[in-house]
Amino acid sequence: MEYEPDSGFLGVGRSLTSRRWIPRLENDRLALQLAQQADVPELLARVLAARGVTADACEQHLNPTLRSYLPDPSIVEDMDKAAERITKAVVDGEQVAVFGDYDVDGATSSALLKLYFEAIGAPLRIYIPDRIKEGYGPNAPAFLKLKDLGVSLIITVDCGTMAHKPLGVAKERGLDVVVVDHHQAEPLLPPAVAVVNPNRLDDTSGLGQLAAVGVTFLLLIALNRTLRSAGWFEGDREEPNLLDMLDIAALGTVCDVVPLTGLNRAIVTQGLKVMSLRKNKGLAALGDVAKMEGAPGTYHAGFLLGPRVNAGGRVGRADLGARLLTTHDGAEAHEIALALDTYNRERQAIEALVLEQAIEQVDAMLAHSRANQPPPLIIASGAGWHPGVIGIVASRIKDKYDRPTFVVAIDSKGEGKGSGRSVPGVDLGRAVTAALEAGLLVNGGGHAMAAGLTVREGKLDELHEFLNSRIASDVMAAGEERQLKLDGALTTDAASREMFEMLEKAGPYGAGNPEPRFAVPRVRIVRADRVGQNHVRCILAGDEGGRLKGIAFRAADSELGESLLNSGGAVFHVAGRLRADDWQGRRGVQLQIDDAARL
């Protein structure tokens, strides 16, 4: 049954997506107290209380500033060592290079350093590795190439924590390396001048939720202070305004899907304000090409700008993202933005093909499985699959089968590059680190929710067995009761633009600060049609007579989408998130539908 009275929120014990609806806030008194003590509307208080916001912290949460959240960068292990070594390089006129990852976090981290060095009048070279030819992270040939060009100091950003061999080669050749990263670390760190990573096992800063770009921003604060002490800014040299760079820091933070709490929240809130000023020519050009409308928000950063910056590293030229973010030439910015937009469309076509093949592979595996259900972890692999799209495909497979998933692209030499995505409650990065320590991988690492690895094709079955046994109990616990958390119920009349704008005050929303999700009870689908490749557009009619637009993305072929398209006059509870709907100048709202239950 989809609808089971008294078994969940609005009686929904098993929805069309097989989830039990539950209230996000279990104690209504907390919302009432917050509304009274902080003088905020009751619905907003409910949203805030459900996210752990107290009356004392309410003002800071609604108006997050860097002043409130910014720590002394020195609390991060090796931060002072890094700042001192980089300061020495600047003062002595050394050649410095930044070696960045090819994703948005890497591109934005590299861009921050480049723009800062330009502002202080020091040269800096950016090196972004080719995803296919070089793979993830530092590699010895690239380091030696940079040394031949006269570089004496390399700063790795969003990578390097696990790069023992390349950093060992660098040390042997007299090349200094400063690692700036946020990925999980082993007890043994690579041989670097400094490893600035709040996820080091010995780091007590409590800043492990920062993206690499956030760590890089802290490094710039520390570096600015150290350069000031060294007398660099005496005379005609002006100190850079680091706040002007927060738009780039916000983009990287949103796109790396780190929790939007604490310092991350302040970076994104203030960074989006800077982004709205369109000072960065590259971001402005990319926003124009992506047809971005209205004030920049986390949606624009995560779904319009981010994928295009990423596209260069996925299927095009890896350096384009960092180049876009650091150019001061409007014409060049427009040219790069157009190229990234083209690469993004190419990426979408490749992704669709790999996704289709991966789903066929998983379905074939399930058809031959006695259990008739997915294993704890899914691995789909294919020769010739493009490594640039496997992370996105892994995310789609994970969503479809509700299992942690690795998608592995195998090259002509029998080596597989894998990208993994997890479900809440299952630490994929830790499992990959264990597989690396067990000798099953050539390389690997990551976070709880996302990981990457390199594996020989002949080891895939053994790896699958190892990871299955490693995470089976966690997957079982996570899947015992699939839930959809709801912040309350709204009628179609109550779902207004005024309500949407009130709820936006508790943003920016994202990981760690989930977007409010509401149930719209007892509605009929008065019109529904399929739009785009796989979306369902509809109009919901409530008992009170109000109507509300709805859209269910990538749902047309699912039970949810089919039920909306063929409702037959049935009554539904529908759950989703309010979205601005400014089509043709009209300021309305629509519901982005996540789930429904037929009554």
Coordinates of C-alpha atoms in Angstrom, one line a residue:
M1 CA 0.0 0.0 0.0
E2 CA 1.1 3.6 -0.6
Y3 CA -1.1 4.9 2.2
E4 CA -1.2 3.3 5.6
P5 CA -3.2 5.3 8.2
D6 CA -1.4 6.3 11.4
S7 CA 1.9 4.8 10.2
G8 CA 3.7 8.1 9.2
F9 CA 3.2 11.8 8.6
L10 CA -0.3 12.2 7.1
G11 CA -0.5 8.4 7.4
V12 CA 2.0 7.7 4.7
G13 CA 3.8 4.5 5.7
R14 CA 5.0 3.6 2.2
S15 CA 5.0 6.2 -0.6
L16 CA 5.3 5.8 -4.3
T17 CA 9.1 5.9 -3.8
S18 CA 8.8 3.3 -1.0
R19 CA 9.5 5.8 1.8
R20 CA 7.8 6.4 5.1
W21 CA 7.0 10.1 5.7
I22 CA 8.1 11.5 9.1
P23 CA 8.1 15.0 10.6
R24 CA 11.6 16.5 10.6
L25 CA 10.9 18.2 13.9
E26 CA 9.6 15.7 16.5
N27 CA 9.0 18.2 19.3
D28 CA 6.6 21.0 18.2
R29 CA 7.3 22.9 21.5
L30 CA 10.8 23.7 20.2
A31 CA 9.4 25.6 17.3
L32 CA 6.9 27.5 19.4
Q33 CA 9.6 28.5 21.9
L34 CA 11.9 29.7 19.1
A35 CA 9.1 31.7 17.5
Q36 CA 8.3 33.5 20.7
Q37 CA 11.9 34.0 21.9
A38 CA 13.4 35.0 18.6
D39 CA 10.3 36.8 17.2
V40 CA 10.2 34.9 13.9
P41 CA 7.1 33.5 12.1
E42 CA 6.0 30.1 13.4
L43 CA 6.6 28.2 10.1
L44 CA 10.1 29.7 9.8
A45 CA 10.7 28.8 13.5
R46 CA 9.7 25.2 12.7
V47 CA 12.2 25.0 9.9
L48 CA 15.0 26.5 12.0
A49 CA 14.3 24.3 15.1
A50 CA 14.3 21.2 12.9
R51 CA 17.8 22.1 11.9
G52 CA 19.0 22.5 15.5
V53 CA 18.9 26.3 15.6
T54 CA 18.3 27.6 19.1
A55 CA 16.9 31.1 20.0
D56 CA 20.4 32.2 21.1
A57 CA 21.9 31.2 17.7
C58 CA 18.9 32.3 15.6
E59 CA 20.2 35.8 14.7
Q60 CA 23.7 34.4 13.8
H61 CA 22.1 31.7 11.6
L62 CA 19.8 34.0 9.7
N63 CA 22.6 36.6 9.2
P64 CA 25.9 34.6 9.1
T65 CA 29.0 36.7 8.9
L66 CA 32.7 35.8 8.6
R67 CA 33.4 37.8 11.7
S68 CA 31.1 35.4 13.6
Y69 CA 32.5 32.2 12.3
L70 CA 36.1 32.8 11.1
P71 CA 38.7 31.1 13.3
D72 CA 42.4 31.9 13.7
P73 CA 43.8 29.9 10.7
S74 CA 46.7 28.8 12.9
I75 CA 44.5 26.3 14.7
V76 CA 44.8 24.1 11.6
E77 CA 47.9 21.8 11.7
D78 CA 50.8 23.0 9.6
M79 CA 49.0 26.2 8.6
D80 CA 51.8 28.4 9.9
K81 CA 54.4 26.2 8.3
A82 CA 52.7 26.6 5.0
A83 CA 52.3 30.3 5.3
E84 CA 55.9 30.8 6.3
R85 CA 57.3 28.6 3.3
I86 CA 55.1 30.4 0.8
T87 CA 56.1 33.8 2.2
K88 CA 59.7 32.9 1.8
A89 CA 59.1 32.0 -1.8
V90 CA 57.3 35.3 -2.4
V91 CA 60.0 37.4 -0.7
D92 CA 62.8 35.5 -2.4
G93 CA 61.2 35.7 -5.8
E94 CA 60.9 31.9 -6.3
Q95 CA 58.8 30.3 -9.0
V96 CA 55.7 28.9 -7.4
A97 CA 53.1 26.6 -9.0
V98 CA 49.7 25.4 -7.8
F99 CA 48.7 21.9 -8.7
G100 CA 44.9 21.6 -8.6
D101 CA 42.3 18.9 -8.9
Y102 CA 40.2 19.1 -12.1
D103 CA 36.8 19.5 -10.3
V104 CA 35.2 22.8 -9.2
D105 CA 36.7 22.6 -5.8
G106 CA 40.2 22.3 -7.3
A107 CA 39.5 25.0 -9.9
T108 CA 38.2 27.5 -7.4
S109 CA 41.1 26.7 -5.0
S110 CA 43.6 27.2 -7.8
A111 CA 41.9 30.4 -8.8
L112 CA 42.0 31.9 -5.3
L113 CA 45.7 31.4 -5.1
K114 CA 46.3 32.8 -8.6
L115 CA 44.3 35.9 -8.0
Y116 CA 45.9 36.5 -4.6
F117 CA 49.4 36.1 -6.1
E118 CA 48.5 38.6 -8.8
A119 CA 47.2 41.0 -6.3
I120 CA 50.5 41.0 -4.3
G121 CA 52.6 41.2 -7.5
A122 CA 54.1 37.7 -7.4
P123 CA 54.1 35.1 -10.3
L124 CA 52.1 31.9 -10.0
R125 CA 51.7 29.1 -12.5
I126 CA 48.5 26.9 -12.4
Y127 CA 48.8 23.2 -13.4
I128 CA 45.6 21.2 -13.7
P129 CA 46.2 17.5 -14.7
D130 CA 44.3 15.9 -17.5
R131 CA 41.7 13.6 -16.1
I132 CA 42.2 10.8 -18.6
K133 CA 46.0 11.0 -19.3
E134 CA 47.1 11.8 -15.8
G135 CA 44.3 10.8 -13.5
Y136 CA 43.5 12.2 -10.0
G137 CA 46.1 13.9 -7.9
P138 CA 49.8 14.7 -8.1
N139 CA 52.0 12.7 -10.4
A140 CA 55.8 12.6 -10.6
P141 CA 56.1 13.5 -14.3
A142 CA 54.1 16.7 -13.8
F143 CA 56.1 17.6 -10.8
L144 CA 59.4 17.1 -12.7
K145 CA 58.1 19.1 -15.6
L146 CA 57.3 22.0 -13.3
K147 CA 60.8 21.7 -11.8
D148 CA 62.3 21.9 -15.3
L149 CA 60.4 25.2 -15.8
G150 CA 62.1 26.6 -12.7
V151 CA 59.5 25.9 -10.1
S152 CA 60.9 25.4 -6.6
L153 CA 57.6 25.3 -4.6
I154 CA 54.4 23.5 -5.5
I155 CA 51.1 24.0 -3.6
T156 CA 48.7 21.1 -4.2
V157 CA 45.0 22.0 -3.7
D158 CA 42.1 19.5 -3.2
C159 CA 44.6 16.7 -3.6
G160 CA 47.9 15.4 -2.3
T161 CA 47.1 13.9 1.1
M162 CA 47.5 10.3 -0.2
A163 CA 50.2 11.1 -2.8
H164 CA 53.2 9.5 -1.0
K165 CA 55.1 8.4 -4.1
P166 CA 54.9 11.6 -6.2
L167 CA 55.8 13.7 -3.1
G168 CA 58.6 11.4 -2.3
V169 CA 60.0 11.9 -5.8
A170 CA 59.6 15.7 -5.4
K171 CA 61.6 15.6 -2.1
E172 CA 64.4 13.6 -3.7
R173 CA 64.7 16.2 -6.5
G174 CA 64.7 19.1 -4.1
L175 CA 61.2 20.3 -4.9
D176 CA 59.2 21.6 -1.9
V177 CA 55.5 20.8 -1.7
V178 CA 52.8 22.3 0.5
V179 CA 49.6 20.2 0.5
V180 CA 46.2 22.0 0.9
D181 CA 43.5 19.4 1.1
H182 CA 40.4 18.2 2.9
H183 CA 40.2 14.5 2.0
Q184 CA 40.5 11.7 4.6
A185 CA 44.0 11.0 5.6
E186 CA 46.0 7.9 6.8
P187 CA 48.2 8.1 10.0
L188 CA 51.3 8.3 7.7
L189 CA 51.4 11.7 5.9
P190 CA 53.3 12.3 2.6
P191 CA 56.7 13.9 2.8
A192 CA 55.8 17.5 2.4
V193 CA 56.9 20.8 3.9
A194 CA 53.4 21.2 5.2
V195 CA 50.1 19.2 5.0
V196 CA 47.3 21.6 5.7
N197 CA 44.3 19.4 6.0
P198 CA 41.7 19.7 8.8
N199 CA 40.9 16.0 8.2
R200 CA 44.3 14.9 9.3
L201 CA 44.0 12.4 12.1
D202 CA 46.0 14.7 14.4
D203 CA 44.2 17.9 13.5
T204 CA 42.0 19.3 16.3
S205 CA 40.7 22.4 14.6
G206 CA 37.2 21.0 14.1
L207 CA 37.1 22.3 10.5
G208 CA 36.9 19.0 8.8
Q209 CA 33.7 20.0 7.0
L210 CA 35.4 22.7 4.9
A211 CA 35.9 22.2 1.2
A212 CA 39.4 22.6 -0.1
V213 CA 38.5 26.1 -1.3
G214 CA 37.6 26.9 2.3
V215 CA 40.9 25.6 3.5
T216 CA 42.6 27.6 0.8
F217 CA 40.8 30.8 1.9
L218 CA 42.1 30.2 5.4
L219 CA 45.6 29.8 4.0
L220 CA 45.3 33.2 2.2
I221 CA 44.4 34.8 5.6
A222 CA 47.4 33.2 7.2
L223 CA 49.6 34.1 4.3
N224 CA 48.4 37.7 4.3
R225 CA 49.3 38.0 8.0
T226 CA 52.7 36.4 7.5
L227 CA 53.6 38.6 4.5
R228 CA 52.5 41.6 6.5
S229 CA 54.9 40.6 9.3
A230 CA 57.6 40.1 6.8
G231 CA 57.2 43.7 5.6
W232 CA 55.9 42.8 2.1
F233 CA 53.1 45.4 2.2
E234 CA 55.3 48.3 3.3
G235 CA 55.7 51.1 0.8
D236 CA 53.4 51.1 -2.3
R237 CA 52.1 47.5 -2.0
E238 CA 48.5 47.2 -0.9
E239 CA 47.0 44.2 0.9
P240 CA 44.5 42.4 -1.2
N241 CA 40.8 42.5 -0.2
L242 CA 40.1 38.8 0.5
L243 CA 36.4 39.4 0.8
D244 CA 36.3 40.2 -2.9
M245 CA 37.3 36.6 -3.6
L246 CA 34.4 35.1 -1.6
D247 CA 32.3 34.5 -4.8
I248 CA 34.9 31.9 -5.9
A249 CA 35.0 30.4 -2.5
A250 CA 31.2 30.1 -2.4
L251 CA 31.1 28.4 -5.8
G252 CA 33.6 25.7 -4.7
T253 CA 31.9 25.2 -1.3
V254 CA 28.5 24.7 -2.8
C255 CA 29.7 22.4 -5.6
D256 CA 31.7 20.1 -3.3
V257 CA 28.5 19.4 -1.4
V258 CA 30.0 20.1 2.1
P259 CA 27.6 20.9 4.9
L260 CA 26.4 24.5 4.7
T261 CA 26.8 25.1 8.5
G262 CA 29.2 27.2 10.5
L263 CA 32.0 28.8 8.5
N264 CA 30.8 27.1 5.2
R265 CA 27.5 28.9 5.7
A266 CA 29.2 32.3 6.2
I267 CA 31.4 31.7 3.1
V268 CA 28.4 30.9 0.9
T269 CA 26.1 33.6 2.2
Q270 CA 28.6 36.4 1.8
G271 CA 30.1 34.9 -1.3
L272 CA 26.7 34.9 -3.1
K273 CA 26.4 38.6 -2.3
V274 CA 29.8 39.2 -3.9
M275 CA 28.8 37.1 -6.9
S276 CA 25.7 39.3 -7.4
L277 CA 28.1 42.3 -8.0
R278 CA 29.5 40.5 -11.1
K279 CA 33.1 41.6 -10.3
N280 CA 34.5 38.3 -11.5
K281 CA 34.4 38.6 -15.3
G282 CA 34.5 34.8 -15.8
L283 CA 31.6 34.1 -13.4
A284 CA 29.6 36.9 -15.0
A285 CA 30.2 35.5 -18.5
L286 CA 29.3 32.0 -17.4
G287 CA 26.1 33.2 -15.8
D288 CA 25.1 34.9 -19.0
V289 CA 25.8 31.9 -21.1
A290 CA 23.9 29.7 -18.7
K291 CA 21.0 32.2 -18.8
M292 CA 21.1 32.7 -15.1
E293 CA 18.3 35.0 -13.9
G294 CA 17.8 36.7 -10.5
A295 CA 20.1 37.0 -7.6
P296 CA 22.6 34.1 -7.4
G297 CA 21.7 31.3 -5.1
T298 CA 23.0 27.8 -4.2
Y299 CA 20.9 26.4 -7.1
H300 CA 22.6 28.7 -9.6
A301 CA 26.0 27.8 -8.2
G302 CA 25.4 24.1 -7.9
F303 CA 23.3 23.4 -11.0
L304 CA 24.1 26.1 -13.6
L305 CA 27.6 27.4 -12.9
G306 CA 29.3 24.3 -11.3
P307 CA 28.5 21.7 -14.0
R308 CA 29.9 24.0 -16.7
V309 CA 33.1 24.7 -14.8
N310 CA 33.4 21.0 -14.2
A311 CA 32.8 20.2 -17.9
G312 CA 36.2 21.3 -18.9
G313 CA 37.8 18.8 -16.6
R314 CA 35.4 16.0 -17.5
V315 CA 35.4 16.0 -21.3
G316 CA 37.3 19.0 -22.5
R317 CA 40.4 20.9 -21.3
A318 CA 41.1 20.6 -17.6
D319 CA 42.5 24.1 -17.2
L320 CA 39.5 26.0 -18.6
G321 CA 37.7 26.3 -15.3
A322 CA 40.6 27.9 -13.5
R323 CA 41.3 30.1 -16.5
L324 CA 37.7 31.3 -16.6
L325 CA 37.8 32.3 -12.9
T326 CA 41.1 34.2 -13.2
T327 CA 40.8 36.1 -16.5
H328 CA 40.4 39.9 -16.4
D329 CA 39.4 40.1 -20.1
G330 CA 35.7 40.2 -20.8
A331 CA 36.1 38.9 -24.3
E332 CA 38.2 36.0 -23.2
A333 CA 35.8 35.2 -20.4
H334 CA 32.9 35.0 -22.9
E335 CA 34.9 32.8 -25.2
I336 CA 35.9 30.4 -22.4
A337 CA 32.3 30.4 -21.1
L338 CA 31.0 29.4 -24.5
A339 CA 33.5 26.6 -24.7
L340 CA 32.6 25.3 -21.3
D341 CA 28.9 25.4 -22.2
T342 CA 29.6 23.3 -25.3
Y343 CA 31.7 20.8 -23.3
N344 CA 28.8 20.6 -20.8
R345 CA 26.3 19.6 -23.6
E346 CA 28.9 17.0 -24.8
R347 CA 29.2 15.7 -21.2
Q348 CA 25.4 15.3 -21.0
A349 CA 25.3 13.2 -24.2
I350 CA 28.2 11.0 -23.0
E351 CA 26.6 10.7 -19.6
A352 CA 23.3 9.5 -21.0
L353 CA 25.0 6.7 -23.0
V354 CA 27.1 5.4 -20.1
L355 CA 24.1 5.6 -17.7
E356 CA 22.0 3.5 -20.1
Q357 CA 24.7 0.9 -20.3
A358 CA 25.3 0.9 -16.6
I359 CA 21.6 0.4 -15.8
E360 CA 21.4 -2.5 -18.3
Q361 CA 24.4 -4.1 -16.5
V362 CA 22.9 -3.7 -13.0
D363 CA 19.5 -5.0 -14.1
A364 CA 21.1 -8.0 -15.8
M365 CA 22.9 -8.7 -12.5
L366 CA 19.7 -8.4 -10.5
A367 CA 17.9 -10.7 -13.0
H368 CA 20.4 -13.5 -12.2
S369 CA 20.5 -12.8 -8.5
R370 CA 18.8 -15.2 -6.1
A371 CA 18.1 -12.5 -3.7
N372 CA 16.4 -10.4 -6.3
Q373 CA 17.7 -7.2 -4.7
P374 CA 20.9 -5.2 -5.1
P375 CA 24.0 -6.2 -3.1
P376 CA 25.2 -3.9 -0.3
L377 CA 27.3 -2.1 -2.9
I378 CA 26.9 -1.8 -6.6
I379 CA 29.8 -1.8 -9.0
A380 CA 29.2 -1.2 -12.7
S381 CA 32.2 -1.3 -15.0
G382 CA 32.7 -0.8 -18.7
A383 CA 35.6 -0.7 -21.2
G384 CA 35.9 2.6 -22.9
W385 CA 33.5 4.4 -20.6
H386 CA 34.5 8.1 -20.3
P387 CA 36.1 8.7 -16.9
G388 CA 34.8 12.2 -17.0
V389 CA 31.1 11.2 -16.4
I390 CA 31.4 8.2 -14.1
G391 CA 30.9 10.3 -10.9
I392 CA 27.6 11.6 -12.2
V393 CA 26.5 8.2 -13.4
A394 CA 27.4 6.7 -10.0
S395 CA 25.1 9.3 -8.4
R396 CA 22.2 8.4 -10.7
I397 CA 22.7 4.6 -10.1
K398 CA 22.8 5.3 -6.3
D399 CA 19.6 7.2 -6.5
K400 CA 17.8 4.5 -8.6
Y401 CA 18.8 1.5 -6.5
D402 CA 19.4 3.2 -3.1
R403 CA 22.8 1.5 -2.7
P404 CA 26.3 2.9 -2.5
T405 CA 27.6 2.7 -6.1
F406 CA 30.9 2.7 -7.9
V407 CA 31.1 3.2 -11.7
V408 CA 34.4 2.1 -13.1
A409 CA 35.8 3.1 -16.5
I410 CA 38.4 0.6 -17.8
D411 CA 41.1 1.7 -20.2
S412 CA 42.9 -0.2 -22.9
K413 CA 45.6 -1.3 -20.4
G414 CA 43.1 -3.0 -18.1
E415 CA 43.2 -0.3 -15.4
G416 CA 39.9 1.0 -14.0
K417 CA 39.2 4.5 -12.8
G418 CA 36.3 4.4 -10.4
S419 CA 34.0 7.0 -8.9
G420 CA 31.7 6.2 -6.0
R421 CA 28.7 7.8 -4.3
S422 CA 27.2 6.7 -1.0
V423 CA 23.9 6.8 0.9
P424 CA 23.6 8.5 4.3
G425 CA 25.0 6.4 7.1
V426 CA 27.6 4.5 4.9
D427 CA 31.2 5.9 5.0
L428 CA 32.5 5.1 1.5
G429 CA 35.8 7.0 1.9
R430 CA 36.7 4.9 4.9
A431 CA 35.9 1.7 3.1
V432 CA 38.1 2.7 0.1
T433 CA 41.0 3.6 2.4
A434 CA 40.6 0.1 3.9
A435 CA 40.7 -1.5 0.5
L436 CA 43.8 0.5 -0.4
E437 CA 45.5 -0.7 2.8
A438 CA 44.4 -4.3 1.9
G439 CA 46.3 -4.1 -1.4
L440 CA 43.2 -4.2 -3.6
L441 CA 43.7 -0.8 -5.2
V442 CA 46.4 1.1 -7.1
N443 CA 45.1 4.3 -5.5
G444 CA 42.0 5.5 -3.7
G445 CA 40.5 7.9 -1.1
G446 CA 37.6 10.2 -0.5
H447 CA 34.9 11.3 1.9
A448 CA 32.0 9.6 3.6
M449 CA 29.6 10.3 0.7
A450 CA 32.0 10.2 -2.3
A451 CA 35.2 8.4 -3.2
G452 CA 37.5 7.6 -6.1
L453 CA 39.8 4.7 -6.8
T454 CA 42.1 3.1 -9.3
V455 CA 41.9 -0.7 -9.7
R456 CA 43.2 -3.4 -12.0
E457 CA 40.4 -5.0 -13.9
G458 CA 41.4 -8.4 -12.6
K459 CA 40.8 -7.2 -9.0
L460 CA 37.3 -5.9 -9.5
D461 CA 35.5 -9.1 -8.2
E462 CA 37.7 -9.3 -5.2
L463 CA 37.3 -5.6 -4.5
H464 CA 33.5 -5.9 -4.8
E465 CA 33.5 -8.8 -2.3
F466 CA 35.7 -6.8 0.1
L467 CA 33.6 -3.7 0.0
N468 CA 30.3 -5.6 0.3
S469 CA 31.5 -7.3 3.4
R470 CA 32.9 -4.1 4.8
I471 CA 29.7 -2.0 4.5
A472 CA 27.0 -4.6 4.6
S473 CA 25.8 -3.9 8.1
D474 CA 25.9 -0.2 7.6
V475 CA 23.8 -0.5 4.4
M476 CA 21.3 -2.8 6.1
A477 CA 20.9 -0.3 9.0
A478 CA 20.6 2.6 6.6
G479 CA 17.9 0.8 4.5
E480 CA 15.8 -0.6 7.4
E481 CA 13.5 2.3 7.1
R482 CA 13.7 4.6 4.2
Q483 CA 12.3 7.9 5.3
L484 CA 11.3 11.2 3.8
K485 CA 11.6 14.0 6.4
L486 CA 9.0 16.8 6.1
D487 CA 8.8 20.2 7.7
G488 CA 5.1 20.4 7.7
A489 CA 2.0 20.5 5.5
L490 CA 0.8 23.3 3.2
T491 CA -2.4 23.8 1.3
T492 CA -2.2 24.8 -2.3
D493 CA -3.4 28.3 -1.3
A494 CA -0.7 28.7 1.4
A495 CA 2.1 27.8 -1.0
S496 CA 2.7 31.4 -2.0
R497 CA 5.6 33.6 -3.2
E498 CA 5.5 35.4 0.2
M499 CA 6.0 32.1 2.0
F500 CA 8.8 31.1 -0.3
E501 CA 10.6 34.4 0.3
M502 CA 10.2 34.0 4.1
L503 CA 11.7 30.5 4.0
E504 CA 14.6 31.8 2.0
K505 CA 15.7 33.7 5.1
A506 CA 16.9 30.4 6.6
G507 CA 19.0 29.7 3.5
P508 CA 21.4 29.2 1.9
Y509 CA 20.2 25.6 1.8
G510 CA 22.3 22.6 0.9
A511 CA 24.1 19.7 2.6
G512 CA 23.9 20.0 6.3
N513 CA 21.1 22.6 6.0
P514 CA 18.5 20.8 4.0
E515 CA 15.9 22.7 1.9
P516 CA 12.5 22.7 3.5
R517 CA 10.2 20.0 2.2
F518 CA 6.5 20.1 2.7
A519 CA 3.5 17.8 2.1
V520 CA 0.6 19.2 0.1
P521 CA -2.3 17.0 1.3
R522 CA -5.3 15.8 -0.6
V523 CA -4.7 17.1 -4.1
R524 CA -5.9 15.9 -7.5
I525 CA -3.8 16.1 -10.7
V526 CA -5.8 18.2 -13.1
R527 CA -3.2 18.2 -15.8
A528 CA 0.1 16.3 -16.3
D529 CA 2.4 15.9 -19.2
R530 CA 5.9 14.8 -20.0
V531 CA 8.5 17.5 -20.7
G532 CA 12.1 17.5 -21.6
Q533 CA 13.8 14.1 -21.6
N534 CA 12.3 12.5 -18.5
H535 CA 10.4 15.1 -16.5
V536 CA 6.8 15.3 -15.5
R537 CA 5.0 18.7 -15.3
C538 CA 1.6 18.9 -13.6
I539 CA -1.0 21.1 -11.9
L540 CA -2.2 20.2 -8.4
A541 CA -5.7 21.1 -7.3
G542 CA -6.5 21.2 -3.6
D543 CA -9.8 20.7 -1.8
E544 CA -10.0 24.4 -0.9
G545 CA -9.9 25.3 -4.6
G546 CA -6.3 26.5 -5.0
R547 CA -4.0 25.3 -7.7
L548 CA -0.2 24.8 -7.6
K549 CA 2.2 24.1 -10.4
G550 CA 4.4 21.0 -9.9
I551 CA 7.5 19.5 -11.6
A552 CA 9.0 16.1 -11.0
F553 CA 12.5 15.8 -12.5
R554 CA 13.8 12.6 -14.0
A555 CA 10.6 10.9 -12.9
A556 CA 8.7 10.1 -16.0
D557 CA 9.7 6.4 -16.1
S558 CA 9.3 5.8 -12.4
E559 CA 6.2 4.7 -10.4
L560 CA 6.0 8.3 -9.2
G561 CA 6.0 9.8 -12.7
E562 CA 3.6 7.2 -14.1
S563 CA 1.1 7.8 -11.2
L564 CA 1.2 11.5 -11.9
L565 CA 0.7 11.1 -15.6
N566 CA -2.1 8.5 -15.2
S567 CA -3.8 9.7 -12.0
G568 CA -7.3 8.9 -13.1
G569 CA -8.8 11.4 -10.8
A570 CA -7.2 9.9 -7.7
V571 CA -6.4 11.9 -4.6
F572 CA -2.8 12.2 -3.5
H573 CA -0.6 13.6 -0.8
V574 CA 2.3 15.2 -2.6
A575 CA 5.6 16.1 -1.1
G576 CA 8.2 18.5 -2.4
R577 CA 10.1 21.8 -2.2
L578 CA 8.9 25.3 -3.1
R579 CA 10.7 26.9 -6.1
A580 CA 10.5 30.4 -7.5
D581 CA 8.5 30.5 -10.8
D582 CA 9.2 33.8 -12.5
W583 CA 8.2 32.8 -16.0
Q584 CA 7.2 35.8 -18.2
G585 CA 7.8 38.2 -15.4
R586 CA 5.2 36.7 -13.1
R587 CA 6.5 36.1 -9.6
G588 CA 5.0 32.8 -8.5
V589 CA 6.0 29.5 -7.0
Q590 CA 5.9 25.9 -8.1
L591 CA 6.5 22.6 -6.2
Q592 CA 9.5 20.5 -7.1
I593 CA 7.9 17.1 -6.4
D594 CA 10.0 14.5 -4.6
D595 CA 7.3 12.0 -3.7
A596 CA 3.6 11.2 -3.5
A597 CA 1.2 8.8 -1.9
R598 CA -2.1 7.7 -3.5
L599 CA -5.0 7.8 -1.0

